[in-house]
mmCIF file of C-alpha atoms and ligand atoms in Angstrom:
data_model
loop_
_atom_site.group_PDB
_atom_site.id
_atom_site.type_symbol
_atom_site.label_atom_id
_atom_site.label_comp_id
_atom_site.label_asym_id
_atom_site.label_seq_id
_atom_site.Cartn_x
_atom_site.Cartn_y
_atom_site.Cartn_z
ATOM 1 C CA UNK Q 1 98.457 174.062 92.486
ATOM 2 C CA UNK Q 2 96.425 176.329 94.743
ATOM 3 C CA UNK Q 3 98.170 178.967 96.835
ATOM 4 C CA UNK Q 4 95.228 178.931 99.297
ATOM 5 C CA UNK Q 5 96.281 177.184 102.447
ATOM 6 C CA UNK Q 6 93.520 177.916 104.967
ATOM 7 C CA UNK Q 7 90.050 179.470 104.685
ATOM 8 C CA UNK Q 8 88.351 180.898 107.714
ATOM 9 C CA UNK Q 9 84.600 181.442 107.706
ATOM 10 C CA UNK Q 10 83.546 184.047 110.225
ATOM 11 C CA UNK Q 11 79.966 183.350 111.136
ATOM 12 C CA UNK Q 12 80.571 179.805 109.748
ATOM 13 C CA UNK Q 13 78.105 178.444 112.308
ATOM 14 C CA UNK Q 14 75.267 180.005 110.261
ATOM 15 C CA UNK Q 15 73.302 178.921 107.230
ATOM 16 C CA UNK Q 16 75.270 180.388 104.352
ATOM 17 C CA UNK Q 17 78.815 180.161 105.872
ATOM 18 C CA UNK Q 18 78.461 176.538 107.013
ATOM 19 C CA UNK Q 19 77.223 175.516 103.579
ATOM 20 C CA UNK Q 20 80.235 177.001 101.900
ATOM 21 C CA UNK Q 21 82.626 175.634 104.536
ATOM 22 C CA UNK Q 22 81.237 172.135 104.046
ATOM 23 C CA UNK Q 23 81.913 172.349 100.275
ATOM 24 C CA UNK Q 24 85.478 173.643 100.683
ATOM 25 C CA UNK Q 25 86.298 171.024 103.377
ATOM 26 C CA UNK Q 26 84.855 168.324 101.100
ATOM 27 C CA UNK Q 27 87.251 169.469 98.415
ATOM 28 C CA UNK Q 28 90.254 169.198 100.692
ATOM 29 C CA UNK Q 29 90.744 172.799 101.738
ATOM 30 C CA UNK Q 30 91.828 173.450 105.295
ATOM 31 C CA UNK Q 31 88.796 175.165 106.795
ATOM 32 C CA UNK Q 32 88.353 177.014 110.130
ATOM 33 C CA UNK Q 33 84.866 177.859 111.363
ATOM 34 C CA UNK Q 34 84.703 181.148 113.198
ATOM 35 C CA UNK Q 35 82.172 182.277 115.783
ATOM 36 C CA UNK Q 36 81.720 184.833 118.514
ATOM 37 C CA UNK Q 37 82.013 181.807 120.860
ATOM 38 C CA UNK Q 38 84.975 179.511 120.369
ATOM 39 C CA UNK Q 39 83.050 176.505 121.790
ATOM 40 C CA UNK Q 40 80.211 176.988 119.330
ATOM 41 C CA UNK Q 41 82.748 176.962 116.478
ATOM 42 C CA UNK Q 42 84.470 173.791 117.798
ATOM 43 C CA UNK Q 43 81.063 172.031 117.962
ATOM 44 C CA UNK Q 44 80.112 173.056 114.385
ATOM 45 C CA UNK Q 45 83.544 171.972 113.144
ATOM 46 C CA UNK Q 46 83.034 168.527 114.859
ATOM 47 C CA UNK Q 47 79.608 168.231 113.200
ATOM 48 C CA UNK Q 48 81.104 168.963 109.782
ATOM 49 C CA UNK Q 49 84.046 166.549 110.304
ATOM 50 C CA UNK Q 50 81.530 163.765 111.298
ATOM 51 C CA UNK Q 51 79.312 164.491 108.282
ATOM 52 C CA UNK Q 52 82.275 164.420 105.863
ATOM 53 C CA UNK Q 53 84.279 161.634 107.591
ATOM 54 C CA UNK Q 54 87.284 163.873 107.956
ATOM 55 C CA UNK Q 55 89.071 165.582 110.872
ATOM 56 C CA UNK Q 56 90.518 168.679 109.252
ATOM 57 C CA UNK Q 57 87.800 171.292 110.014
ATOM 58 C CA UNK Q 58 88.732 173.396 113.036
ATOM 59 C CA UNK Q 59 86.598 175.769 115.139
ATOM 60 C CA UNK Q 60 87.862 179.007 116.786
ATOM 61 C CA UNK Q 61 86.652 182.364 117.982
ATOM 62 C CA UNK Q 62 86.469 184.829 115.008
ATOM 63 C CA UNK Q 63 89.713 186.745 115.675
ATOM 64 C CA UNK Q 64 91.766 183.515 116.108
ATOM 65 C CA UNK Q 65 90.147 182.016 112.968
ATOM 66 C CA UNK Q 66 90.975 185.151 110.947
ATOM 67 C CA UNK Q 67 94.534 185.210 112.166
ATOM 68 C CA UNK Q 68 95.111 181.526 111.288
ATOM 69 C CA UNK Q 69 93.810 181.814 107.687
ATOM 70 C CA UNK Q 70 95.026 183.314 104.510
ATOM 71 C CA UNK Q 71 91.557 183.808 103.043
ATOM 72 C CA UNK Q 72 88.858 185.113 105.421
ATOM 73 C CA UNK Q 73 85.209 184.821 104.571
ATOM 74 C CA UNK Q 74 82.703 187.136 106.336
ATOM 75 C CA UNK Q 75 79.231 185.627 106.602
ATOM 76 C CA UNK Q 76 77.189 187.424 109.216
ATOM 77 C CA UNK Q 77 73.905 189.335 109.138
ATOM 78 C CA UNK Q 78 74.369 193.050 108.179
ATOM 79 C CA UNK Q 79 73.362 194.055 111.702
ATOM 80 C CA UNK Q 80 76.504 192.222 112.917
ATOM 81 C CA UNK Q 81 78.864 193.371 110.082
ATOM 82 C CA UNK Q 82 80.502 196.443 111.693
ATOM 83 C CA UNK Q 83 81.018 194.768 115.103
ATOM 84 C CA UNK Q 84 82.460 191.613 113.513
ATOM 85 C CA UNK Q 85 84.871 193.737 111.393
ATOM 86 C CA UNK Q 86 85.949 195.652 114.521
ATOM 87 C CA UNK Q 87 86.856 192.404 116.216
ATOM 88 C CA UNK Q 88 89.017 191.141 113.367
ATOM 89 C CA UNK Q 89 90.507 194.313 111.905
ATOM 90 C CA UNK Q 90 94.081 193.575 113.112
ATOM 91 C CA UNK Q 91 93.865 189.875 112.288
ATOM 92 C CA UNK Q 92 92.917 190.332 108.659
ATOM 93 C CA UNK Q 93 95.583 192.841 107.635
ATOM 94 C CA UNK Q 94 97.435 191.671 104.460
ATOM 95 C CA UNK Q 95 94.848 189.001 103.680
ATOM 96 C CA UNK Q 96 92.133 188.416 101.129
ATOM 97 C CA UNK Q 97 88.610 188.797 102.504
ATOM 98 C CA UNK Q 98 85.471 187.545 100.818
ATOM 99 C CA UNK Q 99 82.519 189.593 102.109
ATOM 100 C CA UNK Q 100 79.200 187.941 101.356
ATOM 101 C CA UNK Q 101 77.128 190.142 103.644
ATOM 102 C CA UNK Q 102 73.943 191.500 102.142
ATOM 103 C CA UNK Q 103 72.839 194.811 103.602
ATOM 104 C CA UNK Q 104 69.239 193.718 104.176
ATOM 105 C CA UNK Q 105 67.028 195.952 106.334
ATOM 106 C CA UNK Q 106 64.486 193.661 108.091
ATOM 107 C CA UNK Q 107 61.580 193.467 107.968
ATOM 108 C CA UNK Q 108 61.677 194.739 104.347
ATOM 109 C CA UNK Q 109 64.137 192.058 103.093
ATOM 110 C CA UNK Q 110 62.565 191.959 99.642
ATOM 111 C CA UNK Q 111 63.282 195.622 98.937
ATOM 112 C CA UNK Q 112 66.710 196.872 97.925
ATOM 113 C CA UNK Q 113 68.407 198.772 100.771
ATOM 114 C CA UNK Q 114 71.577 200.708 99.860
ATOM 115 C CA UNK Q 115 73.607 201.268 102.988
ATOM 116 C CA UNK Q 116 75.500 204.485 103.891
ATOM 117 C CA UNK Q 117 78.737 203.158 102.358
ATOM 118 C CA UNK Q 118 76.858 202.021 99.206
ATOM 119 C CA UNK Q 119 77.601 198.303 99.718
ATOM 120 C CA UNK Q 120 78.580 196.148 102.718
ATOM 121 C CA UNK Q 121 81.798 195.064 101.032
ATOM 122 C CA UNK Q 122 82.705 198.722 100.225
ATOM 123 C CA UNK Q 123 82.144 199.499 103.874
ATOM 124 C CA UNK Q 124 84.490 196.631 104.821
ATOM 125 C CA UNK Q 125 87.176 197.849 102.432
ATOM 126 C CA UNK Q 126 86.900 201.410 103.773
ATOM 127 C CA UNK Q 127 87.058 200.238 107.422
ATOM 128 C CA UNK Q 128 89.810 197.671 107.023
ATOM 129 C CA UNK Q 129 92.083 199.701 104.796
ATOM 130 C CA UNK Q 130 93.852 198.993 101.507
ATOM 131 C CA UNK Q 131 96.141 196.241 102.832
ATOM 132 C CA UNK Q 132 93.149 193.928 103.002
ATOM 133 C CA UNK Q 133 92.051 192.804 99.509
ATOM 134 C CA UNK Q 134 88.202 192.739 99.881
ATOM 135 C CA UNK Q 135 86.199 190.876 97.293
ATOM 136 C CA UNK Q 136 82.439 190.336 97.169
ATOM 137 C CA UNK Q 137 80.935 186.961 96.172
ATOM 138 C CA UNK Q 138 78.140 184.493 96.956
ATOM 139 C CA UNK Q 139 75.551 187.166 97.889
ATOM 140 C CA UNK Q 140 73.138 185.751 95.336
ATOM 141 C CA UNK Q 141 73.554 182.027 96.357
ATOM 142 C CA UNK Q 142 70.781 180.662 98.444
ATOM 143 C CA UNK Q 143 71.858 178.617 101.522
ATOM 144 C CA UNK Q 144 68.931 176.175 100.819
ATOM 145 C CA UNK Q 145 71.051 173.316 99.422
ATOM 146 C CA UNK Q 146 74.621 174.456 100.049
ATOM 147 C CA UNK Q 147 75.225 172.205 102.993
ATOM 148 C CA UNK Q 148 74.928 169.107 100.873
ATOM 149 C CA UNK Q 149 78.198 169.048 98.860
ATOM 150 C CA UNK Q 150 76.669 166.562 96.374
ATOM 151 C CA UNK Q 151 73.820 168.882 95.462
ATOM 152 C CA UNK Q 152 74.520 170.788 92.250
ATOM 153 C CA UNK Q 153 73.636 174.405 92.941
ATOM 154 C CA UNK Q 154 72.172 175.880 89.719
ATOM 155 C CA UNK Q 155 73.589 179.391 89.523
ATOM 156 C CA UNK Q 156 76.565 181.590 88.736
ATOM 157 C CA UNK Q 157 78.541 183.598 91.270
ATOM 158 C CA UNK Q 158 79.492 187.218 90.563
ATOM 159 C CA UNK Q 159 82.846 188.165 92.017
ATOM 160 C CA UNK Q 160 83.927 191.803 92.371
ATOM 161 C CA UNK Q 161 87.154 193.232 93.717
ATOM 162 C CA UNK Q 162 89.950 195.703 92.976
ATOM 163 C CA UNK Q 163 92.848 193.231 93.022
ATOM 164 C CA UNK Q 164 93.124 190.890 90.060
ATOM 165 C CA UNK Q 165 95.137 188.232 91.989
ATOM 166 C CA UNK Q 166 92.721 188.179 94.886
ATOM 167 C CA UNK Q 167 89.750 187.868 92.453
ATOM 168 C CA UNK Q 168 91.466 184.839 90.906
ATOM 169 C CA UNK Q 169 91.771 183.168 94.314
ATOM 170 C CA UNK Q 170 88.160 183.840 95.002
ATOM 171 C CA UNK Q 171 87.029 182.437 91.635
ATOM 172 C CA UNK Q 172 89.106 179.333 92.500
ATOM 173 C CA UNK Q 173 87.085 179.031 95.661
ATOM 174 C CA UNK Q 174 83.800 179.553 93.928
ATOM 175 C CA UNK Q 175 84.653 176.829 91.383
ATOM 176 C CA UNK Q 176 85.522 174.485 94.258
ATOM 177 C CA UNK Q 177 81.896 174.806 95.426
ATOM 178 C CA UNK Q 178 80.752 173.457 92.085
ATOM 179 C CA UNK Q 179 79.432 176.842 90.878
ATOM 180 C CA UNK Q 180 80.764 179.037 88.036
ATOM 181 C CA UNK Q 181 82.643 182.153 89.203
ATOM 182 C CA UNK Q 182 82.401 185.227 86.966
ATOM 183 C CA UNK Q 183 84.638 188.264 87.185
ATOM 184 C CA UNK Q 184 82.095 191.055 87.588
ATOM 185 C CA UNK Q 185 84.499 194.033 87.895
ATOM 186 C CA UNK Q 186 85.765 196.319 90.614
ATOM 187 C CA UNK Q 187 84.481 196.358 94.186
ATOM 188 C CA UNK Q 188 82.332 199.372 93.278
ATOM 189 C CA UNK Q 189 80.155 196.950 91.316
ATOM 190 C CA UNK Q 190 79.218 195.196 94.635
ATOM 191 C CA UNK Q 191 76.439 197.783 94.880
ATOM 192 C CA UNK Q 192 74.632 195.948 92.048
ATOM 193 C CA UNK Q 193 75.572 192.438 93.177
ATOM 194 C CA UNK Q 194 74.397 192.961 96.813
ATOM 195 C CA UNK Q 195 71.226 194.704 95.515
ATOM 196 C CA UNK Q 196 70.208 191.623 93.537
ATOM 197 C CA UNK Q 197 69.670 189.570 96.647
ATOM 198 C CA UNK Q 198 66.430 191.335 97.875
ATOM 199 C CA UNK Q 199 65.214 190.939 94.243
ATOM 200 C CA UNK Q 200 65.883 187.125 94.464
ATOM 201 C CA UNK Q 201 64.185 187.028 97.893
ATOM 202 C CA UNK Q 202 61.158 188.709 96.264
ATOM 203 C CA UNK Q 203 61.188 186.240 93.436
ATOM 204 C CA UNK Q 204 61.423 183.326 95.950
ATOM 205 C CA UNK Q 205 58.250 184.460 97.588
ATOM 206 C CA UNK Q 206 56.396 185.249 94.352
ATOM 207 C CA UNK Q 207 57.195 181.895 92.890
ATOM 208 C CA UNK Q 208 57.066 179.836 96.059
ATOM 209 C CA UNK Q 209 60.650 178.640 96.042
ATOM 210 C CA UNK Q 210 63.666 179.107 98.344
ATOM 211 C CA UNK Q 211 66.437 178.857 95.826
ATOM 212 C CA UNK Q 212 66.169 181.253 92.930
ATOM 213 C CA UNK Q 213 69.556 182.281 91.515
ATOM 214 C CA UNK Q 214 71.214 184.040 88.640
ATOM 215 C CA UNK Q 215 72.855 182.846 85.393
ATOM 216 C CA UNK Q 216 74.997 185.013 83.059
ATOM 217 C CA UNK Q 217 74.420 184.138 79.387
ATOM 218 C CA UNK Q 218 76.393 184.904 76.294
ATOM 219 C CA UNK Q 219 79.940 184.339 77.592
ATOM 220 C CA UNK Q 220 80.345 180.705 76.469
HETATM 221 N N1 LIG F 301 70.969 182.479 104.064
HETATM 222 C C1 LIG F 301 71.034 182.724 102.826
HETATM 223 O O1 LIG F 301 70.361 182.035 101.978
HETATM 224 C C2 LIG F 301 71.927 183.752 102.296
HETATM 225 C C3 LIG F 301 72.140 183.830 100.896
HETATM 226 C C4 LIG F 301 73.029 184.788 100.396
HETATM 227 C C5 LIG F 301 73.673 185.733 101.214
HETATM 228 N N2 LIG F 301 73.390 185.596 102.619
HETATM 229 C C6 LIG F 301 74.035 186.563 103.478
HETATM 230 O O2 LIG F 301 75.055 185.858 104.200
HETATM 231 C C7 LIG F 301 75.222 186.424 105.487
HETATM 232 C C8 LIG F 301 74.997 185.337 106.535
HETATM 233 O O3 LIG F 301 73.677 184.752 106.321
HETATM 234 P P1 LIG F 301 73.150 183.483 107.165
HETATM 235 O O4 LIG F 301 71.804 183.190 106.644
HETATM 236 O O5 LIG F 301 74.244 182.507 107.262
HETATM 237 O O6 LIG F 301 73.034 184.255 108.589
HETATM 238 P P2 LIG F 301 72.753 183.602 110.052
HETATM 239 O O7 LIG F 301 72.721 182.142 109.929
HETATM 240 O O8 LIG F 301 71.588 184.298 110.611
HETATM 241 O O9 LIG F 301 74.046 184.108 110.822
HETATM 242 C C9 LIG F 301 75.316 183.760 110.505
HETATM 243 C C10 LIG F 301 76.212 183.852 111.795
HETATM 244 O O10 LIG F 301 76.345 185.183 112.099
HETATM 245 C C11 LIG F 301 76.530 185.256 113.502
HETATM 246 N N3 LIG F 301 75.601 186.305 114.098
HETATM 247 C C12 LIG F 301 74.299 186.242 114.023
HETATM 248 N N4 LIG F 301 73.778 187.339 114.658
HETATM 249 C C13 LIG F 301 74.812 188.057 115.100
HETATM 250 C C14 LIG F 301 74.913 189.240 115.843
HETATM 251 N N5 LIG F 301 73.834 189.955 116.229
HETATM 252 N N6 LIG F 301 76.182 189.704 116.133
HETATM 253 C C15 LIG F 301 77.222 188.980 115.757
HETATM 254 N N7 LIG F 301 77.189 187.840 115.101
HETATM 255 C C16 LIG F 301 76.017 187.354 114.771
HETATM 256 C C17 LIG F 301 76.201 183.916 114.126
HETATM 257 O O11 LIG F 301 77.458 183.304 114.445
HETATM 258 P P3 LIG F 301 77.956 183.062 115.953
HETATM 259 O O12 LIG F 301 76.746 183.166 116.856
HETATM 260 O O13 LIG F 301 78.542 181.709 115.902
HETATM 261 O O14 LIG F 301 78.901 184.153 116.208
HETATM 262 C C18 LIG F 301 75.556 183.209 112.983
HETATM 263 O O15 LIG F 301 75.688 181.829 113.039
HETATM 264 C C19 LIG F 301 74.153 187.535 105.633
HETATM 265 O O16 LIG F 301 74.701 188.789 105.413
HETATM 266 C C20 LIG F 301 73.124 187.116 104.515
HETATM 267 O O17 LIG F 301 72.412 188.284 104.060
HETATM 268 C C21 LIG F 301 72.594 184.635 103.121
#
């Protein structure tokens, strides 16, 4: 039996966050969409409920969404990362956070950019403090087909974090999306995971696709 009661997706109005939220809601998790604007979140939640034929998805302003959840997913562009964290710092204390932000530096989104704190999720951990158990996951999953819960996304999801129990919860949420979650070590390894995304964006362009992903072989 899962110990996860409610998942809030901050920036869940966007491409990646709404796709993951749809999949968790379809699997019966209690999901809250977060946004800078409460009304925008409520509208997105209503859209998801209608698409899934349910009424459990809620919409709230980001701080309220974070406060009401036990797992908080951060899904905003890197340019909005710091300001979003500032707005929810108090609300996320003591919780598990999944940071899927990729520190892209437009317009050069197909070239690896290592930020000042080495990785967006390491910056989150440093800013939020040790009581928040930050994990990184989903950076290498294209939003292209996520929103259709019946579409089988062909990739693995690397999960990094410093707390074994938190990583277990995150891997449970990964598996609920239909993908395979892989323990990829401590949060320091997020540097490599986040850096893979610009590589995949390059591959997408070179091979005229939108959905390249990664697979780990040799582990059965
Ligand atoms: N798209 C993909 O295929 C993909 C794949 C892997 C990882 N990622 C990563 O996942 C994260 C989200 O990607 P996305 O494609 O979902 O992004 P997005 O759709 O452009 O934005 C997500 C949400 O972030 C909020 N936001 C946008 N600009 C903002 C700003 N200037 N200040 C504060 N909030 C802002 C918006 O929510 P509100 O307006 O409702 O507040 C928006 O709906 C990014 O870090 C991205 O690199 C994306």
